[in-house]
PDB file of C-alpha atoms in Angstrom:
ATOM      1  CA  MET A  10      -0.829  48.175 130.535  1.00  0.00           C
ATOM      2  CA  GLY A  11       2.694  49.461 130.772  1.00  0.00           C
ATOM      3  CA  SER A  12       3.877  52.413 128.762  1.00  0.00           C
ATOM      4  CA  LEU A  13       4.779  51.665 125.169  1.00  0.00           C
ATOM      5  CA  PHE A  14       7.932  53.696 125.799  1.00  0.00           C
ATOM      6  CA  ASP A  15       8.971  51.940 129.027  1.00  0.00           C
ATOM      7  CA  LEU A  16      12.628  50.864 129.001  1.00  0.00           C
ATOM      8  CA  THR A  17      12.680  49.326 132.480  1.00  0.00           C
ATOM      9  CA  GLY A  18      15.137  46.458 132.600  1.00  0.00           C
ATOM     10  CA  GLN A  19      16.928  47.503 129.449  1.00  0.00           C
ATOM     11  CA  VAL A  20      20.663  48.212 129.226  1.00  0.00           C
ATOM     12  CA  ALA A  21      21.783  50.818 126.711  1.00  0.00           C
ATOM     13  CA  VAL A  22      25.224  51.770 125.426  1.00  0.00           C
ATOM     14  CA  VAL A  23      25.346  55.220 123.816  1.00  0.00           C
ATOM     15  CA  THR A  24      28.530  56.435 122.142  1.00  0.00           C
ATOM     16  CA  GLY A  25      29.387  60.114 121.994  1.00  0.00           C
ATOM     17  CA  SER A  26      27.048  60.714 124.915  1.00  0.00           C
ATOM     18  CA  SER A  27      28.881  63.223 127.080  1.00  0.00           C
ATOM     19  CA  ARG A  28      27.111  66.076 125.263  1.00  0.00           C
ATOM     20  CA  GLY A  29      24.660  66.982 122.511  1.00  0.00           C
ATOM     21  CA  ILE A  30      22.370  64.425 120.920  1.00  0.00           C
ATOM     22  CA  GLY A  31      24.110  61.477 122.570  1.00  0.00           C
ATOM     23  CA  LYS A  32      23.742  62.947 126.043  1.00  0.00           C
ATOM     24  CA  ALA A  33      20.064  63.706 125.436  1.00  0.00           C
ATOM     25  CA  ILE A  34      19.491  60.119 124.286  1.00  0.00           C
ATOM     26  CA  ALA A  35      21.255  58.680 127.340  1.00  0.00           C
ATOM     27  CA  HIS A  36      19.253  60.992 129.632  1.00  0.00           C
ATOM     28  CA  ARG A  37      15.863  60.149 128.143  1.00  0.00           C
ATOM     29  CA  MET A  38      16.588  56.421 128.035  1.00  0.00           C
ATOM     30  CA  ALA A  39      17.518  56.554 131.725  1.00  0.00           C
ATOM     31  CA  GLU A  40      14.379  58.570 132.407  1.00  0.00           C
ATOM     32  CA  GLN A  41      12.319  55.764 130.854  1.00  0.00           C
ATOM     33  CA  GLY A  42      13.920  53.170 133.116  1.00  0.00           C
ATOM     34  CA  ALA A  43      17.026  51.935 131.295  1.00  0.00           C
ATOM     35  CA  SER A  44      20.489  51.474 132.724  1.00  0.00           C
ATOM     36  CA  VAL A  45      22.798  53.488 130.485  1.00  0.00           C
ATOM     37  CA  ILE A  46      26.522  53.484 129.826  1.00  0.00           C
ATOM     38  CA  VAL A  47      27.681  56.948 128.830  1.00  0.00           C
ATOM     39  CA  SER A  48      30.735  56.840 126.588  1.00  0.00           C
ATOM     40  CA  SER A  49      32.911  59.479 124.959  1.00  0.00           C
ATOM     41  CA  ARG A  50      36.622  59.967 124.373  1.00  0.00           C
ATOM     42  CA  LYS A  51      37.269  61.415 127.833  1.00  0.00           C
ATOM     43  CA  GLN A  52      36.475  59.673 131.107  1.00  0.00           C
ATOM     44  CA  ASP A  53      35.966  62.898 133.065  1.00  0.00           C
ATOM     45  CA  ALA A  54      33.445  64.229 130.531  1.00  0.00           C
ATOM     46  CA  SER A  55      31.630  60.885 130.508  1.00  0.00           C
ATOM     47  CA  GLU A  56      31.508  60.807 134.304  1.00  0.00           C
ATOM     48  CA  ALA A  57      30.194  64.375 134.466  1.00  0.00           C
ATOM     49  CA  ALA A  58      27.408  63.555 132.014  1.00  0.00           C
ATOM     50  CA  ALA A  59      26.501  60.373 133.900  1.00  0.00           C
ATOM     51  CA  ALA A  60      26.361  62.282 137.186  1.00  0.00           C
ATOM     52  CA  GLU A  61      24.126  64.930 135.627  1.00  0.00           C
ATOM     53  CA  ILE A  62      21.782  62.258 134.266  1.00  0.00           C
ATOM     54  CA  ASN A  63      21.607  60.473 137.615  1.00  0.00           C
ATOM     55  CA  ALA A  64      20.771  63.723 139.386  1.00  0.00           C
ATOM     56  CA  ALA A  65      18.033  64.446 136.856  1.00  0.00           C
ATOM     57  CA  VAL A  66      16.371  61.013 137.026  1.00  0.00           C
ATOM     58  CA  GLY A  67      16.848  60.521 140.760  1.00  0.00           C
ATOM     59  CA  ARG A  68      18.630  57.158 140.652  1.00  0.00           C
ATOM     60  CA  GLU A  69      21.956  55.599 139.708  1.00  0.00           C
ATOM     61  CA  ALA A  70      20.896  54.873 136.142  1.00  0.00           C
ATOM     62  CA  ALA A  71      24.006  55.974 134.261  1.00  0.00           C
ATOM     63  CA  SER A  72      27.644  54.977 134.488  1.00  0.00           C
ATOM     64  CA  ALA A  73      30.638  56.093 132.445  1.00  0.00           C
ATOM     65  CA  PHE A  74      33.247  54.333 130.343  1.00  0.00           C
ATOM     66  CA  ALA A  75      35.522  56.257 127.986  1.00  0.00           C
ATOM     67  CA  ALA A  76      36.245  54.856 124.522  1.00  0.00           C
ATOM     68  CA  ASN A  77      37.723  56.440 121.421  1.00  0.00           C
ATOM     69  CA  ILE A  78      35.702  55.183 118.456  1.00  0.00           C
ATOM     70  CA  SER A  79      38.787  55.241 116.239  1.00  0.00           C
ATOM     71  CA  SER A  80      40.281  52.392 118.303  1.00  0.00           C
ATOM     72  CA  LYS A  81      38.905  48.879 117.859  1.00  0.00           C
ATOM     73  CA  GLU A  82      40.580  47.879 121.118  1.00  0.00           C
ATOM     74  CA  ALA A  83      38.882  50.721 122.991  1.00  0.00           C
ATOM     75  CA  LEU A  84      35.484  49.742 121.595  1.00  0.00           C
ATOM     76  CA  GLN A  85      36.083  46.122 122.553  1.00  0.00           C
ATOM     77  CA  ALA A  86      36.894  47.273 126.090  1.00  0.00           C
ATOM     78  CA  LEU A  87      33.621  49.243 126.141  1.00  0.00           C
ATOM     79  CA  ALA A  88      31.630  46.223 124.957  1.00  0.00           C
ATOM     80  CA  ASP A  89      33.352  43.917 127.455  1.00  0.00           C
ATOM     81  CA  HIS A  90      32.749  46.362 130.290  1.00  0.00           C
ATOM     82  CA  ALA A  91      29.059  46.698 129.457  1.00  0.00           C
ATOM     83  CA  LEU A  92      28.532  42.945 129.363  1.00  0.00           C
ATOM     84  CA  GLU A  93      30.542  42.339 132.534  1.00  0.00           C
ATOM     85  CA  LYS A  94      28.707  45.086 134.424  1.00  0.00           C
ATOM     86  CA  HIS A  95      25.162  44.335 133.295  1.00  0.00           C
ATOM     87  CA  GLY A  96      25.238  40.838 131.787  1.00  0.00           C
ATOM     88  CA  GLU A  97      23.623  42.028 128.576  1.00  0.00           C
ATOM     89  CA  VAL A  98      23.126  45.037 126.315  1.00  0.00           C
ATOM     90  CA  THR A  99      19.631  45.381 124.872  1.00  0.00           C
ATOM     91  CA  ALA A 100      19.991  48.731 123.101  1.00  0.00           C
ATOM     92  CA  LEU A 101      23.003  50.118 121.278  1.00  0.00           C
ATOM     93  CA  VAL A 102      23.081  53.678 119.969  1.00  0.00           C
ATOM     94  CA  CYS A 103      26.003  54.492 117.670  1.00  0.00           C
ATOM     95  CA  ASN A 104      25.994  58.270 117.903  1.00  0.00           C
ATOM     96  CA  ALA A 105      29.664  59.321 117.913  1.00  0.00           C
ATOM     97  CA  ALA A 106      30.989  60.681 114.627  1.00  0.00           C
ATOM     98  CA  THR A 107      33.568  63.086 113.267  1.00  0.00           C
ATOM     99  CA  ASN A 108      34.059  65.577 110.454  1.00  0.00           C
ATOM    100  CA  PRO A 109      37.627  66.958 110.313  1.00  0.00           C
ATOM    101  CA  TYR A 110      37.220  68.568 106.890  1.00  0.00           C
ATOM    102  CA  PHE A 111      35.029  71.388 105.620  1.00  0.00           C
ATOM    103  CA  GLY A 112      35.334  72.028 101.890  1.00  0.00           C
ATOM    104  CA  PRO A 113      34.915  70.459  98.455  1.00  0.00           C
ATOM    105  CA  MET A 114      35.750  66.766  98.119  1.00  0.00           C
ATOM    106  CA  GLN A 115      38.308  67.591  95.435  1.00  0.00           C
ATOM    107  CA  GLY A 116      40.484  69.057  98.168  1.00  0.00           C
ATOM    108  CA  ILE A 117      40.148  66.489 100.956  1.00  0.00           C
ATOM    109  CA  ALA A 118      43.356  64.790 102.078  1.00  0.00           C
ATOM    110  CA  ASP A 119      43.537  61.001 102.184  1.00  0.00           C
ATOM    111  CA  GLU A 120      43.943  60.901 105.955  1.00  0.00           C
ATOM    112  CA  GLN A 121      40.906  63.161 106.464  1.00  0.00           C
ATOM    113  CA  CYS A 122      38.738  61.030 104.200  1.00  0.00           C
ATOM    114  CA  GLN A 123      39.934  57.839 105.857  1.00  0.00           C
ATOM    115  CA  LYS A 124      39.226  59.236 109.320  1.00  0.00           C
ATOM    116  CA  ILE A 125      35.664  60.168 108.350  1.00  0.00           C
ATOM    117  CA  LEU A 126      34.941  56.764 106.842  1.00  0.00           C
ATOM    118  CA  MET A 127      36.582  54.837 109.693  1.00  0.00           C
ATOM    119  CA  ASN A 128      34.967  56.782 112.532  1.00  0.00           C
ATOM    120  CA  ASN A 129      31.521  57.221 110.984  1.00  0.00           C
ATOM    121  CA  ILE A 130      31.051  53.791 109.366  1.00  0.00           C
ATOM    122  CA  ILE A 131      33.610  51.165 110.321  1.00  0.00           C
ATOM    123  CA  SER A 132      33.567  51.976 114.040  1.00  0.00           C
ATOM    124  CA  ASN A 133      29.791  51.485 114.042  1.00  0.00           C
ATOM    125  CA  LEU A 134      30.219  48.089 112.400  1.00  0.00           C
ATOM    126  CA  TRP A 135      32.906  47.148 114.920  1.00  0.00           C
ATOM    127  CA  LEU A 136      30.696  47.888 117.921  1.00  0.00           C
ATOM    128  CA  ILE A 137      27.709  46.161 116.348  1.00  0.00           C
ATOM    129  CA  GLN A 138      29.873  43.090 115.694  1.00  0.00           C
ATOM    130  CA  MET A 139      30.906  43.162 119.354  1.00  0.00           C
ATOM    131  CA  LEU A 140      27.461  43.589 120.913  1.00  0.00           C
ATOM    132  CA  GLY A 141      25.178  42.164 118.217  1.00  0.00           C
ATOM    133  CA  PRO A 142      25.894  38.452 118.832  1.00  0.00           C
ATOM    134  CA  GLN A 143      24.498  38.481 122.389  1.00  0.00           C
ATOM    135  CA  MET A 144      21.359  40.178 121.039  1.00  0.00           C
ATOM    136  CA  VAL A 145      21.005  37.489 118.363  1.00  0.00           C
ATOM    137  CA  GLU A 146      21.541  34.750 120.942  1.00  0.00           C
ATOM    138  CA  ARG A 147      18.926  36.286 123.248  1.00  0.00           C
ATOM    139  CA  GLY A 148      16.492  36.813 120.364  1.00  0.00           C
ATOM    140  CA  SER A 149      15.946  40.539 120.867  1.00  0.00           C
ATOM    141  CA  GLY A 150      17.705  43.868 120.717  1.00  0.00           C
ATOM    142  CA  SER A 151      17.687  47.321 119.183  1.00  0.00           C
ATOM    143  CA  ILE A 152      20.560  48.980 117.328  1.00  0.00           C
ATOM    144  CA  THR A 153      20.270  52.615 116.287  1.00  0.00           C
ATOM    145  CA  ILE A 154      22.807  54.502 114.183  1.00  0.00           C
ATOM    146  CA  ILE A 155      22.647  58.290 114.218  1.00  0.00           C
ATOM    147  CA  SER A 156      23.005  59.235 110.554  1.00  0.00           C
ATOM    148  CA  SER A 157      22.069  62.630 109.081  1.00  0.00           C
ATOM    149  CA  ILE A 158      19.942  64.217 106.387  1.00  0.00           C
ATOM    150  CA  GLY A 159      23.330  64.900 104.841  1.00  0.00           C
ATOM    151  CA  GLY A 160      23.227  61.294 103.708  1.00  0.00           C
ATOM    152  CA  LEU A 161      20.160  62.135 101.619  1.00  0.00           C
ATOM    153  CA  ARG A 162      21.422  65.323 100.000  1.00  0.00           C
ATOM    154  CA  ALA A 163      24.356  66.745  98.084  1.00  0.00           C
ATOM    155  CA  MET A 164      26.163  69.479 100.005  1.00  0.00           C
ATOM    156  CA  PRO A 165      29.319  70.992  98.497  1.00  0.00           C
ATOM    157  CA  LEU A 166      31.263  71.569 101.726  1.00  0.00           C
ATOM    158  CA  ILE A 167      30.656  68.350 103.709  1.00  0.00           C
ATOM    159  CA  GLY A 168      30.609  65.767 100.933  1.00  0.00           C
ATOM    160  CA  ALA A 169      32.774  63.102 102.598  1.00  0.00           C
ATOM    161  CA  TYR A 170      30.752  63.352 105.809  1.00  0.00           C
ATOM    162  CA  ASN A 171      27.564  62.945 103.777  1.00  0.00           C
ATOM    163  CA  VAL A 172      28.971  59.880 102.021  1.00  0.00           C
ATOM    164  CA  SER A 173      29.633  58.318 105.434  1.00  0.00           C
ATOM    165  CA  LYS A 174      26.106  59.077 106.607  1.00  0.00           C
ATOM    166  CA  ALA A 175      24.583  57.589 103.457  1.00  0.00           C
ATOM    167  CA  ALA A 176      26.680  54.472 104.090  1.00  0.00           C
ATOM    168  CA  ASP A 177      25.299  54.266 107.636  1.00  0.00           C
ATOM    169  CA  MET A 178      21.785  53.991 106.214  1.00  0.00           C
ATOM    170  CA  GLN A 179      22.803  51.095 103.995  1.00  0.00           C
ATOM    171  CA  LEU A 180      24.670  49.509 106.893  1.00  0.00           C
ATOM    172  CA  ALA A 181      21.438  49.593 108.912  1.00  0.00           C
ATOM    173  CA  ARG A 182      19.425  48.099 106.052  1.00  0.00           C
ATOM    174  CA  ASN A 183      21.886  45.258 105.502  1.00  0.00           C
ATOM    175  CA  LEU A 184      22.171  44.447 109.193  1.00  0.00           C
ATOM    176  CA  ALA A 185      18.392  44.592 109.595  1.00  0.00           C
ATOM    177  CA  ALA A 186      18.080  41.978 106.851  1.00  0.00           C
ATOM    178  CA  GLU A 187      20.777  39.804 108.420  1.00  0.00           C
ATOM    179  CA  MET A 188      19.615  40.025 112.040  1.00  0.00           C
ATOM    180  CA  GLY A 189      15.855  40.412 111.755  1.00  0.00           C
ATOM    181  CA  ALA A 190      15.016  36.715 111.917  1.00  0.00           C
ATOM    182  CA  SER A 191      16.710  36.671 115.328  1.00  0.00           C
ATOM    183  CA  GLY A 192      14.529  39.500 116.626  1.00  0.00           C
ATOM    184  CA  VAL A 193      17.193  42.205 116.408  1.00  0.00           C
ATOM    185  CA  ARG A 194      16.150  45.530 114.874  1.00  0.00           C
ATOM    186  CA  VAL A 195      18.547  47.990 113.230  1.00  0.00           C
ATOM    187  CA  ASN A 196      17.572  51.527 112.250  1.00  0.00           C
ATOM    188  CA  CYS A 197      18.978  54.981 111.553  1.00  0.00           C
ATOM    189  CA  ILE A 198      17.885  58.378 112.764  1.00  0.00           C
ATOM    190  CA  CYS A 199      18.648  61.202 110.327  1.00  0.00           C
ATOM    191  CA  PRO A 200      18.621  64.548 112.149  1.00  0.00           C
ATOM    192  CA  GLY A 201      18.469  67.886 110.440  1.00  0.00           C
ATOM    193  CA  LEU A 202      20.095  70.948 111.989  1.00  0.00           C
ATOM    194  CA  ILE A 203      20.236  70.425 115.766  1.00  0.00           C
ATOM    195  CA  ARG A 204      21.550  72.828 118.404  1.00  0.00           C
ATOM    196  CA  THR A 205      24.773  71.015 119.313  1.00  0.00           C
ATOM    197  CA  ASP A 206      28.442  71.979 119.537  1.00  0.00           C
ATOM    198  CA  PHE A 207      29.032  69.837 116.432  1.00  0.00           C
ATOM    199  CA  ALA A 208      26.828  72.197 114.388  1.00  0.00           C
ATOM    200  CA  ARG A 209      27.651  75.424 116.242  1.00  0.00           C
ATOM    201  CA  ALA A 210      28.927  77.195 113.110  1.00  0.00           C
ATOM    202  CA  LEU A 211      25.438  76.943 111.599  1.00  0.00           C
ATOM    203  CA  TRP A 212      23.455  78.387 114.502  1.00  0.00           C
ATOM    204  CA  GLU A 213      25.606  80.555 116.784  1.00  0.00           C
ATOM    205  CA  ASP A 214      25.239  83.632 114.571  1.00  0.00           C
ATOM    206  CA  PRO A 215      21.549  84.663 114.314  1.00  0.00           C
ATOM    207  CA  GLU A 216      21.834  85.614 110.646  1.00  0.00           C
ATOM    208  CA  ILE A 217      23.491  82.326 109.715  1.00  0.00           C
ATOM    209  CA  LEU A 218      20.850  80.469 111.733  1.00  0.00           C
ATOM    210  CA  LYS A 219      18.105  82.269 109.812  1.00  0.00           C
ATOM    211  CA  GLN A 220      19.704  81.230 106.536  1.00  0.00           C
ATOM    212  CA  SER A 221      20.250  77.663 107.776  1.00  0.00           C
ATOM    213  CA  THR A 222      16.596  77.195 108.708  1.00  0.00           C
ATOM    214  CA  ALA A 223      14.969  79.180 105.885  1.00  0.00           C
ATOM    215  CA  GLY A 224      14.357  76.091 103.764  1.00  0.00           C
ATOM    216  CA  SER A 225      12.650  74.033 106.473  1.00  0.00           C
ATOM    217  CA  CYS A 226       8.923  73.894 107.147  1.00  0.00           C
ATOM    218  CA  LEU A 227       9.221  74.751 110.838  1.00  0.00           C
ATOM    219  CA  LYS A 228      11.736  77.586 110.251  1.00  0.00           C
ATOM    220  CA  ARG A 229      13.707  76.750 113.364  1.00  0.00           C
ATOM    221  CA  ILE A 230      16.591  74.698 114.650  1.00  0.00           C
ATOM    222  CA  GLY A 231      15.951  71.375 116.370  1.00  0.00           C
ATOM    223  CA  GLU A 232      16.902  70.501 119.931  1.00  0.00           C
ATOM    224  CA  PRO A 233      18.761  67.354 121.083  1.00  0.00           C
ATOM    225  CA  ASP A 234      15.677  66.106 122.963  1.00  0.00           C
ATOM    226  CA  GLU A 235      13.767  66.069 119.687  1.00  0.00           C
ATOM    227  CA  ILE A 236      16.145  63.366 118.467  1.00  0.00           C
ATOM    228  CA  ALA A 237      16.243  61.588 121.825  1.00  0.00           C
ATOM    229  CA  GLY A 238      12.516  60.906 121.631  1.00  0.00           C
ATOM    230  CA  MET A 239      12.982  58.956 118.409  1.00  0.00           C
ATOM    231  CA  ALA A 240      15.823  56.948 119.964  1.00  0.00           C
ATOM    232  CA  VAL A 241      13.610  56.030 122.925  1.00  0.00           C
ATOM    233  CA  TYR A 242      10.853  54.997 120.510  1.00  0.00           C
ATOM    234  CA  LEU A 243      13.181  52.699 118.559  1.00  0.00           C
ATOM    235  CA  ALA A 244      14.456  50.948 121.700  1.00  0.00           C
ATOM    236  CA  SER A 245      11.016  50.610 123.290  1.00  0.00           C
ATOM    237  CA  PRO A 246       8.029  48.316 122.691  1.00  0.00           C
ATOM    238  CA  ALA A 247       6.530  51.155 120.617  1.00  0.00           C
ATOM    239  CA  GLY A 248       9.205  50.598 117.978  1.00  0.00           C
ATOM    240  CA  ALA A 249       9.093  46.802 117.984  1.00  0.00           C
ATOM    241  CA  PHE A 250       7.964  46.530 114.336  1.00  0.00           C
ATOM    242  CA  ALA A 251      10.413  49.088 112.933  1.00  0.00           C
ATOM    243  CA  THR A 252      13.628  47.880 111.327  1.00  0.00           C
ATOM    244  CA  GLY A 253      15.870  48.742 108.399  1.00  0.00           C
ATOM    245  CA  GLN A 254      14.563  52.297 108.276  1.00  0.00           C
ATOM    246  CA  ALA A 255      16.067  55.786 108.151  1.00  0.00           C
ATOM    247  CA  PHE A 256      13.832  58.055 110.239  1.00  0.00           C
ATOM    248  CA  VAL A 257      14.188  61.683 109.173  1.00  0.00           C
ATOM    249  CA  VAL A 258      13.747  64.231 111.968  1.00  0.00           C
ATOM    250  CA  ASP A 259      14.548  67.576 110.365  1.00  0.00           C
ATOM    251  CA  GLY A 260      11.711  70.065 110.794  1.00  0.00           C
ATOM    252  CA  GLY A 261      10.684  69.465 107.195  1.00  0.00           C
ATOM    253  CA  ALA A 262      13.977  70.517 105.619  1.00  0.00           C
ATOM    254  CA  THR A 263      14.238  67.646 103.134  1.00  0.00           C
ATOM    255  CA  ILE A 264      10.706  67.951 101.724  1.00  0.00           C
ATOM    256  CA  ARG A 265      11.163  71.521 100.476  1.00  0.00           C
TER     257      ARG A 265
END
């Protein structure tokens, strides 16, 4: 029997994968046998991450293609490149997101709110519309959206971001219902506090980190690899019966 987590022969596109959670997902998918396209806004950062992954796994598993998620044309170029290079994409991970505003929703500017909603919701839908049809035609595929426990909770300083992450969960549920009969699965992962640059303000200072993790069961911050494992599961045979779900990986923060 092969490993339930074997991704040999799979082709994965991971957005926002030059660092943090996205990079960990790309690395671990490559480690399990997948060919991976690393994508972020900057080509040099994407190439550096791909080179690091290839060195770690000992083969040319990862390649790089820059795409700004705010541009539909850039995402179309990414999708076209992936299909031209590999012939198919079997696993899509929509990880890239943005949060340009920190404060109460009463004070958010229109352009900030629009940017959050466009980059964190609409861009995911765009890329799924671009790569989903070949999955439907083939009769198999896995789509994973990286949401957040913020989509499950009210937080006074990142409300618009949380709205976008709640919408991602509903996007996954709707798409799972639409695409499931064709063998395509769509899920969300909802991380808690993870040690990434995106969340640096919540963990860099030891006292703030202590406060940030006080309400969780494990009393510690998570690591990017602890999200990557769930992404590998969802793309692998182990996750073949999972769809339309929001998998919370937060050290027990949301149950307290």
